[in-house]
Amino acid sequence: MLLRDPERVDSPVLRLLLERAATGSRPRKRDDGNVLSLAIEGGGMRGAVTAGMCVLLEAAGLIGSFDHIYGVSAGALNGWAAAAGQSALSATHYQDAIAAHVIRRTAPLRGRPMIDLDLLFEELISAQKPLSFEALASGPDLRVLATSLETMSLRVLGDFADRDALALAVRASASLPRLGGEPPVVGGERMADGGLIEPIPFPTAVREGASHILVLRSRPSTYRKPAVSELGATLAARHDRRLVELLDARRGSYNRLAAQLQVGTPIAAATVPEPPGHPEVALEGRSAAKPGLAARRRTRFQRRPWPGAGPQPGEPIHIHQIAVPDHTSLIGRLDPDATGVTDALRHGARAMAAAILDEPIDLCFQPVVYRTAAAPASGSREREADDRQRVRIGKREVRELPLGQPRKLGVLLRSRVARRA
């Protein structure tokens, strides 16, 4: 890919990102004195926008330039995929969620949650297209933001003991109260969407010592949340008095964070507001997926800056946001629209490309093999048909997708030379 020359980039954040890529700098093996963090906004199905941005960063070989990744809600899933080097695969989780009807707006009429998080995380992600835990050892450190429903305060989850603990944290970060069913339990606490407190997760990166932050937005930079939408969230939570009080206290927080980003100048750490309560980093062992089951290990400590680097006291922090153009038509948070997901992925990738590439790009879709669920019983006609669709890679049996069912995203560079050819 034709990355821009760092000297031709005005943003200190993008310049550091490109300089590190040019020198082959890797996480935990650099000494330039800076801490570069990636903060990823969520937004339900609209998280496909930031997923598309991560696909571009991955294809351009830039993920390794970050020291830390912070994700909230759907941005937590995108952050896991980016840290593991699987953004292209994970972007298709959004398409799979549409096809499998993860969101059913009429489900509450039958006494079921509108968002089937069991189907999404246990089947579509864990069983069919799992994200790696082992790959995190060589990528940026990952932090997932969630809201404790016990203390109504922010939790920053990290240093995960295993894949189950990480998957549970990501699920907790994306769990909307009531709409997502019973809240996940992490470290003995019921958890919900971290966006209830910090919808754009750059303040946590500031508090933890980042000197440069790239923020991926799922909305245009000028978007401001209307008061009626916040009122709707409060009405949906009306059965939980403490949650209503939290939402009332945080009213307008999204717009304040968006306005701070739009200024586009370096900020001082003192200008970043503290969330309610006493945020802590939770080091999680294997945690219970159901209320009442205790975690195997739980340690907490007061949040502190990452050691060894970062801005000096009083030194400004550089923040740059990537957002789609104003008036871009985007999929709704709970909108099960397959075309809208594809468009959101493309919008996000193009916005990211406009900031770091010298050529326009598009996303292309390619077939990929992936793990399947258990096969039918031996001897059945379904088993015979199933065997013909399977291939074996190493010791893992996977299913070969028909050519008419693409599942993986790639980046297509649309250069002038290619068009002339």
PDB file of C-alpha atoms in Angstrom, residues 158-343:
ATOM      1  CA  GLY A 158      -7.369  -6.066  30.978  1.00  0.00           C
ATOM      2  CA  ASP A 159      -4.484  -8.491  31.554  1.00  0.00           C
ATOM      3  CA  PHE A 160      -6.838 -11.350  30.740  1.00  0.00           C
ATOM      4  CA  ALA A 161      -5.878 -14.780  32.054  1.00  0.00           C
ATOM      5  CA  ASP A 162      -7.366 -16.678  29.116  1.00  0.00           C
ATOM      6  CA  ARG A 163      -9.652 -16.445  26.122  1.00  0.00           C
ATOM      7  CA  ASP A 164     -12.803 -17.076  28.167  1.00  0.00           C
ATOM      8  CA  ALA A 165     -12.059 -14.113  30.424  1.00  0.00           C
ATOM      9  CA  LEU A 166     -11.450 -11.865  27.414  1.00  0.00           C
ATOM     10  CA  ALA A 167     -14.595 -13.011  25.583  1.00  0.00           C
ATOM     11  CA  LEU A 168     -16.661 -12.406  28.707  1.00  0.00           C
ATOM     12  CA  ALA A 169     -15.236  -8.893  29.103  1.00  0.00           C
ATOM     13  CA  VAL A 170     -16.022  -8.017  25.472  1.00  0.00           C
ATOM     14  CA  ARG A 171     -19.528  -9.383  25.878  1.00  0.00           C
ATOM     15  CA  ALA A 172     -19.987  -7.317  29.034  1.00  0.00           C
ATOM     16  CA  SER A 173     -18.816  -4.174  27.251  1.00  0.00           C
ATOM     17  CA  ALA A 174     -21.451  -4.721  24.542  1.00  0.00           C
ATOM     18  CA  SER A 175     -24.316  -5.729  26.839  1.00  0.00           C
ATOM     19  CA  LEU A 176     -27.144  -3.196  26.744  1.00  0.00           C
ATOM     20  CA  PRO A 177     -29.260  -3.242  29.916  1.00  0.00           C
ATOM     21  CA  ARG A 178     -32.514  -5.176  29.404  1.00  0.00           C
ATOM     22  CA  LEU A 179     -32.117  -5.358  25.614  1.00  0.00           C
ATOM     23  CA  GLY A 180     -29.241  -7.865  25.916  1.00  0.00           C
ATOM     24  CA  GLY A 181     -30.751 -10.144  28.544  1.00  0.00           C
ATOM     25  CA  GLU A 182     -29.139 -10.982  31.869  1.00  0.00           C
ATOM     26  CA  PRO A 183     -25.966  -8.935  32.407  1.00  0.00           C
ATOM     27  CA  PRO A 184     -22.666 -10.875  32.302  1.00  0.00           C
ATOM     28  CA  VAL A 185     -20.821 -11.294  35.598  1.00  0.00           C
ATOM     29  CA  VAL A 186     -17.138 -10.377  35.571  1.00  0.00           C
ATOM     30  CA  GLY A 187     -15.121 -10.608  38.765  1.00  0.00           C
ATOM     31  CA  GLY A 188     -18.279 -11.028  40.809  1.00  0.00           C
ATOM     32  CA  GLU A 189     -19.895  -7.865  39.415  1.00  0.00           C
ATOM     33  CA  ARG A 190     -22.759  -7.581  36.966  1.00  0.00           C
ATOM     34  CA  MET A 191     -21.522  -5.600  33.977  1.00  0.00           C
ATOM     35  CA  ALA A 192     -23.080  -3.625  31.142  1.00  0.00           C
ATOM     36  CA  ASP A 193     -22.111  -1.490  28.157  1.00  0.00           C
ATOM     37  CA  GLY A 194     -19.127   0.723  28.977  1.00  0.00           C
ATOM     38  CA  GLY A 195     -20.622   3.347  26.694  1.00  0.00           C
ATOM     39  CA  LEU A 196     -23.096   4.211  29.438  1.00  0.00           C
ATOM     40  CA  ILE A 197     -20.215   6.091  31.087  1.00  0.00           C
ATOM     41  CA  GLU A 198     -17.542   6.589  28.425  1.00  0.00           C
ATOM     42  CA  PRO A 199     -19.073   6.269  24.928  1.00  0.00           C
ATOM     43  CA  ILE A 200     -15.878   7.422  23.169  1.00  0.00           C
ATOM     44  CA  PRO A 201     -13.024   5.755  25.070  1.00  0.00           C
ATOM     45  CA  PHE A 202     -10.221   8.286  24.717  1.00  0.00           C
ATOM     46  CA  PRO A 203     -10.445   9.744  28.278  1.00  0.00           C
ATOM     47  CA  THR A 204      -9.296   6.410  29.735  1.00  0.00           C
ATOM     48  CA  ALA A 205      -6.320   6.413  27.364  1.00  0.00           C
ATOM     49  CA  VAL A 206      -5.465   9.925  28.587  1.00  0.00           C
ATOM     50  CA  ARG A 207      -5.717   8.930  32.238  1.00  0.00           C
ATOM     51  CA  GLU A 208      -3.493   5.904  31.637  1.00  0.00           C
ATOM     52  CA  GLY A 209      -0.649   7.949  30.200  1.00  0.00           C
ATOM     53  CA  ALA A 210      -1.082   8.082  26.422  1.00  0.00           C
ATOM     54  CA  SER A 211       0.900  10.805  24.689  1.00  0.00           C
ATOM     55  CA  HIS A 212      -0.805  10.284  21.296  1.00  0.00           C
ATOM     56  CA  ILE A 213      -4.308   8.895  20.679  1.00  0.00           C
ATOM     57  CA  LEU A 214      -6.009   7.923  17.434  1.00  0.00           C
ATOM     58  CA  VAL A 215      -9.790   7.858  17.937  1.00  0.00           C
ATOM     59  CA  LEU A 216     -11.969   5.847  15.534  1.00  0.00           C
ATOM     60  CA  ARG A 217     -15.495   7.273  15.383  1.00  0.00           C
ATOM     61  CA  SER A 218     -18.616   5.443  14.279  1.00  0.00           C
ATOM     62  CA  ARG A 219     -20.402   8.758  13.646  1.00  0.00           C
ATOM     63  CA  PRO A 220     -19.428  11.881  11.675  1.00  0.00           C
ATOM     64  CA  SER A 221     -17.337  14.276  13.743  1.00  0.00           C
ATOM     65  CA  THR A 222     -20.109  16.882  13.806  1.00  0.00           C
ATOM     66  CA  TYR A 223     -22.802  14.501  15.038  1.00  0.00           C
ATOM     67  CA  ARG A 224     -24.380  15.378  18.372  1.00  0.00           C
ATOM     68  CA  LYS A 225     -26.786  13.099  20.181  1.00  0.00           C
ATOM     69  CA  PRO A 226     -30.273  14.624  20.427  1.00  0.00           C
ATOM     70  CA  ALA A 227     -31.808  14.945  23.862  1.00  0.00           C
ATOM     71  CA  VAL A 228     -34.728  12.722  22.856  1.00  0.00           C
ATOM     72  CA  SER A 229     -32.418   9.733  22.330  1.00  0.00           C
ATOM     73  CA  GLU A 230     -30.975  10.096  25.824  1.00  0.00           C
ATOM     74  CA  LEU A 231     -34.492  10.369  27.207  1.00  0.00           C
ATOM     75  CA  GLY A 232     -35.358   7.123  25.415  1.00  0.00           C
ATOM     76  CA  ALA A 233     -32.420   5.351  27.060  1.00  0.00           C
ATOM     77  CA  THR A 234     -33.590   6.574  30.448  1.00  0.00           C
ATOM     78  CA  LEU A 235     -37.122   5.313  29.813  1.00  0.00           C
ATOM     79  CA  ALA A 236     -35.773   1.899  28.769  1.00  0.00           C
ATOM     80  CA  ALA A 237     -33.930   1.670  32.105  1.00  0.00           C
ATOM     81  CA  ARG A 238     -36.852   2.905  34.202  1.00  0.00           C
ATOM     82  CA  HIS A 239     -37.088  -0.374  36.149  1.00  0.00           C
ATOM     83  CA  ASP A 240     -33.613   0.193  37.650  1.00  0.00           C
ATOM     84  CA  ARG A 241     -33.560   3.365  39.750  1.00  0.00           C
ATOM     85  CA  ARG A 242     -29.763   3.429  40.140  1.00  0.00           C
ATOM     86  CA  LEU A 243     -29.233   3.007  36.420  1.00  0.00           C
ATOM     87  CA  VAL A 244     -31.657   5.852  35.714  1.00  0.00           C
ATOM     88  CA  GLU A 245     -29.679   8.033  38.114  1.00  0.00           C
ATOM     89  CA  LEU A 246     -26.452   7.153  36.299  1.00  0.00           C
ATOM     90  CA  LEU A 247     -27.950   7.992  32.900  1.00  0.00           C
ATOM     91  CA  ASP A 248     -29.269  11.287  34.235  1.00  0.00           C
ATOM     92  CA  ALA A 249     -25.837  12.135  35.640  1.00  0.00           C
ATOM     93  CA  ARG A 250     -24.122  11.269  32.347  1.00  0.00           C
ATOM     94  CA  ARG A 251     -26.606  13.100  30.140  1.00  0.00           C
ATOM     95  CA  GLY A 252     -24.743  15.092  27.514  1.00  0.00           C
ATOM     96  CA  SER A 253     -21.456  13.214  28.039  1.00  0.00           C
ATOM     97  CA  TYR A 254     -21.341  11.970  24.440  1.00  0.00           C
ATOM     98  CA  ASN A 255     -21.736  15.475  23.059  1.00  0.00           C
ATOM     99  CA  ARG A 256     -19.103  16.873  25.417  1.00  0.00           C
ATOM    100  CA  LEU A 257     -16.565  14.245  24.330  1.00  0.00           C
ATOM    101  CA  ALA A 258     -17.418  14.761  20.651  1.00  0.00           C
ATOM    102  CA  ALA A 259     -16.994  18.518  21.015  1.00  0.00           C
ATOM    103  CA  GLN A 260     -13.637  18.076  22.718  1.00  0.00           C
ATOM    104  CA  LEU A 261     -12.446  15.911  19.824  1.00  0.00           C
ATOM    105  CA  GLN A 262     -13.678  18.296  17.175  1.00  0.00           C
ATOM    106  CA  VAL A 263     -11.515  21.124  18.511  1.00  0.00           C
ATOM    107  CA  GLY A 264      -8.582  19.221  17.004  1.00  0.00           C
ATOM    108  CA  THR A 265      -5.819  20.720  19.161  1.00  0.00           C
ATOM    109  CA  PRO A 266      -3.592  19.089  21.802  1.00  0.00           C
ATOM    110  CA  ILE A 267      -5.322  18.833  25.170  1.00  0.00           C
ATOM    111  CA  ALA A 268      -4.120  18.782  28.747  1.00  0.00           C
ATOM    112  CA  ALA A 269      -4.814  15.714  30.863  1.00  0.00           C
ATOM    113  CA  ALA A 270      -6.479  17.939  33.458  1.00  0.00           C
ATOM    114  CA  THR A 271      -9.227  18.847  30.965  1.00  0.00           C
ATOM    115  CA  VAL A 272     -10.405  15.231  30.638  1.00  0.00           C
ATOM    116  CA  PRO A 273     -13.294  14.614  33.050  1.00  0.00           C
ATOM    117  CA  GLU A 274     -13.164  11.789  35.564  1.00  0.00           C
ATOM    118  CA  PRO A 275     -16.015   9.270  35.261  1.00  0.00           C
ATOM    119  CA  PRO A 276     -18.234   8.584  38.284  1.00  0.00           C
ATOM    120  CA  GLY A 277     -16.890   6.344  41.031  1.00  0.00           C
ATOM    121  CA  HIS A 278     -13.307   5.174  41.252  1.00  0.00           C
ATOM    122  CA  PRO A 279     -12.309   3.498  37.987  1.00  0.00           C
ATOM    123  CA  GLU A 280     -10.042   0.529  38.392  1.00  0.00           C
ATOM    124  CA  VAL A 281      -8.299  -1.965  36.188  1.00  0.00           C
ATOM    125  CA  ALA A 282      -9.591  -5.446  36.799  1.00  0.00           C
ATOM    126  CA  LEU A 283      -7.191  -8.334  36.288  1.00  0.00           C
ATOM    127  CA  GLU A 284      -9.551 -11.143  35.489  1.00  0.00           C
ATOM    128  CA  GLY A 285      -9.109 -14.861  35.748  1.00  0.00           C
ATOM    129  CA  ARG A 286     -11.727 -17.286  34.486  1.00  0.00           C
ATOM    130  CA  SER A 287     -14.996 -15.552  35.303  1.00  0.00           C
ATOM    131  CA  ALA A 288     -18.522 -16.803  35.672  1.00  0.00           C
ATOM    132  CA  ALA A 289     -20.908 -16.363  32.762  1.00  0.00           C
ATOM    133  CA  LYS A 290     -23.960 -16.566  35.018  1.00  0.00           C
ATOM    134  CA  PRO A 291     -24.854 -14.621  38.147  1.00  0.00           C
ATOM    135  CA  GLY A 292     -23.973 -16.337  41.399  1.00  0.00           C
ATOM    136  CA  LEU A 293     -20.844 -18.102  40.179  1.00  0.00           C
ATOM    137  CA  ALA A 294     -17.613 -16.738  41.626  1.00  0.00           C
ATOM    138  CA  ALA A 295     -14.559 -15.837  39.615  1.00  0.00           C
ATOM    139  CA  ARG A 296     -11.515 -18.035  40.100  1.00  0.00           C
ATOM    140  CA  ARG A 297      -9.221 -15.036  40.596  1.00  0.00           C
ATOM    141  CA  ARG A 298      -9.862 -11.339  40.921  1.00  0.00           C
ATOM    142  CA  THR A 299      -7.349  -8.627  41.658  1.00  0.00           C
ATOM    143  CA  ARG A 300      -7.925  -4.887  41.525  1.00  0.00           C
ATOM    144  CA  PHE A 301      -5.659  -1.906  41.780  1.00  0.00           C
ATOM    145  CA  GLN A 302      -6.054   1.821  41.345  1.00  0.00           C
ATOM    146  CA  ARG A 303      -5.556   2.882  37.742  1.00  0.00           C
ATOM    147  CA  ARG A 304      -2.120   4.337  37.039  1.00  0.00           C
ATOM    148  CA  PRO A 305      -0.200   5.381  33.924  1.00  0.00           C
ATOM    149  CA  TRP A 306       1.671   2.816  31.892  1.00  0.00           C
ATOM    150  CA  PRO A 307       5.285   2.698  33.109  1.00  0.00           C
ATOM    151  CA  GLY A 308       8.319   3.893  31.199  1.00  0.00           C
ATOM    152  CA  ALA A 309       6.852   6.352  28.706  1.00  0.00           C
ATOM    153  CA  GLY A 310       4.157   8.897  28.068  1.00  0.00           C
ATOM    154  CA  PRO A 311       3.807  12.661  28.458  1.00  0.00           C
ATOM    155  CA  GLN A 312       5.502  14.552  31.233  1.00  0.00           C
ATOM    156  CA  PRO A 313       3.318  16.492  33.729  1.00  0.00           C
ATOM    157  CA  GLY A 314       1.795  19.480  31.980  1.00  0.00           C
ATOM    158  CA  GLU A 315       2.799  18.252  28.521  1.00  0.00           C
ATOM    159  CA  PRO A 316      -0.102  18.343  26.001  1.00  0.00           C
ATOM    160  CA  ILE A 317      -1.606  15.137  24.659  1.00  0.00           C
ATOM    161  CA  HIS A 318      -2.086  14.823  20.910  1.00  0.00           C
ATOM    162  CA  ILE A 319      -5.434  13.409  19.761  1.00  0.00           C
ATOM    163  CA  HIS A 320      -6.627  12.821  16.209  1.00  0.00           C
ATOM    164  CA  GLN A 321      -9.984  11.400  15.194  1.00  0.00           C
ATOM    165  CA  ILE A 322     -10.987   9.496  12.070  1.00  0.00           C
ATOM    166  CA  ALA A 323     -14.648   9.911  11.098  1.00  0.00           C
ATOM    167  CA  VAL A 324     -16.805   9.480   8.026  1.00  0.00           C
ATOM    168  CA  PRO A 325     -17.825  12.663   6.167  1.00  0.00           C
ATOM    169  CA  ASP A 326     -20.713  14.750   7.442  1.00  0.00           C
ATOM    170  CA  HIS A 327     -24.185  13.677   6.296  1.00  0.00           C
ATOM    171  CA  THR A 328     -23.013  10.126   5.551  1.00  0.00           C
ATOM    172  CA  SER A 329     -26.002   7.788   5.742  1.00  0.00           C
ATOM    173  CA  LEU A 330     -25.197   5.094   8.328  1.00  0.00           C
ATOM    174  CA  ILE A 331     -26.882   2.000   9.684  1.00  0.00           C
ATOM    175  CA  GLY A 332     -28.761   2.360  12.970  1.00  0.00           C
ATOM    176  CA  ARG A 333     -27.520   0.895  16.226  1.00  0.00           C
ATOM    177  CA  LEU A 334     -30.083  -1.920  16.233  1.00  0.00           C
ATOM    178  CA  ASP A 335     -30.835  -1.977  12.511  1.00  0.00           C
ATOM    179  CA  PRO A 336     -30.603  -5.516  10.995  1.00  0.00           C
ATOM    180  CA  ASP A 337     -29.733  -4.248   7.500  1.00  0.00           C
ATOM    181  CA  ALA A 338     -27.161  -6.295   5.561  1.00  0.00           C
ATOM    182  CA  THR A 339     -26.641  -3.589   2.941  1.00  0.00           C
ATOM    183  CA  GLY A 340     -26.220  -1.010   5.674  1.00  0.00           C
ATOM    184  CA  VAL A 341     -23.467  -3.114   7.288  1.00  0.00           C
ATOM    185  CA  THR A 342     -21.582  -3.468   4.003  1.00  0.00           C
ATOM    186  CA  ASP A 343     -21.862   0.262   3.350  1.00  0.00           C
TER     187      ASP A 343
END
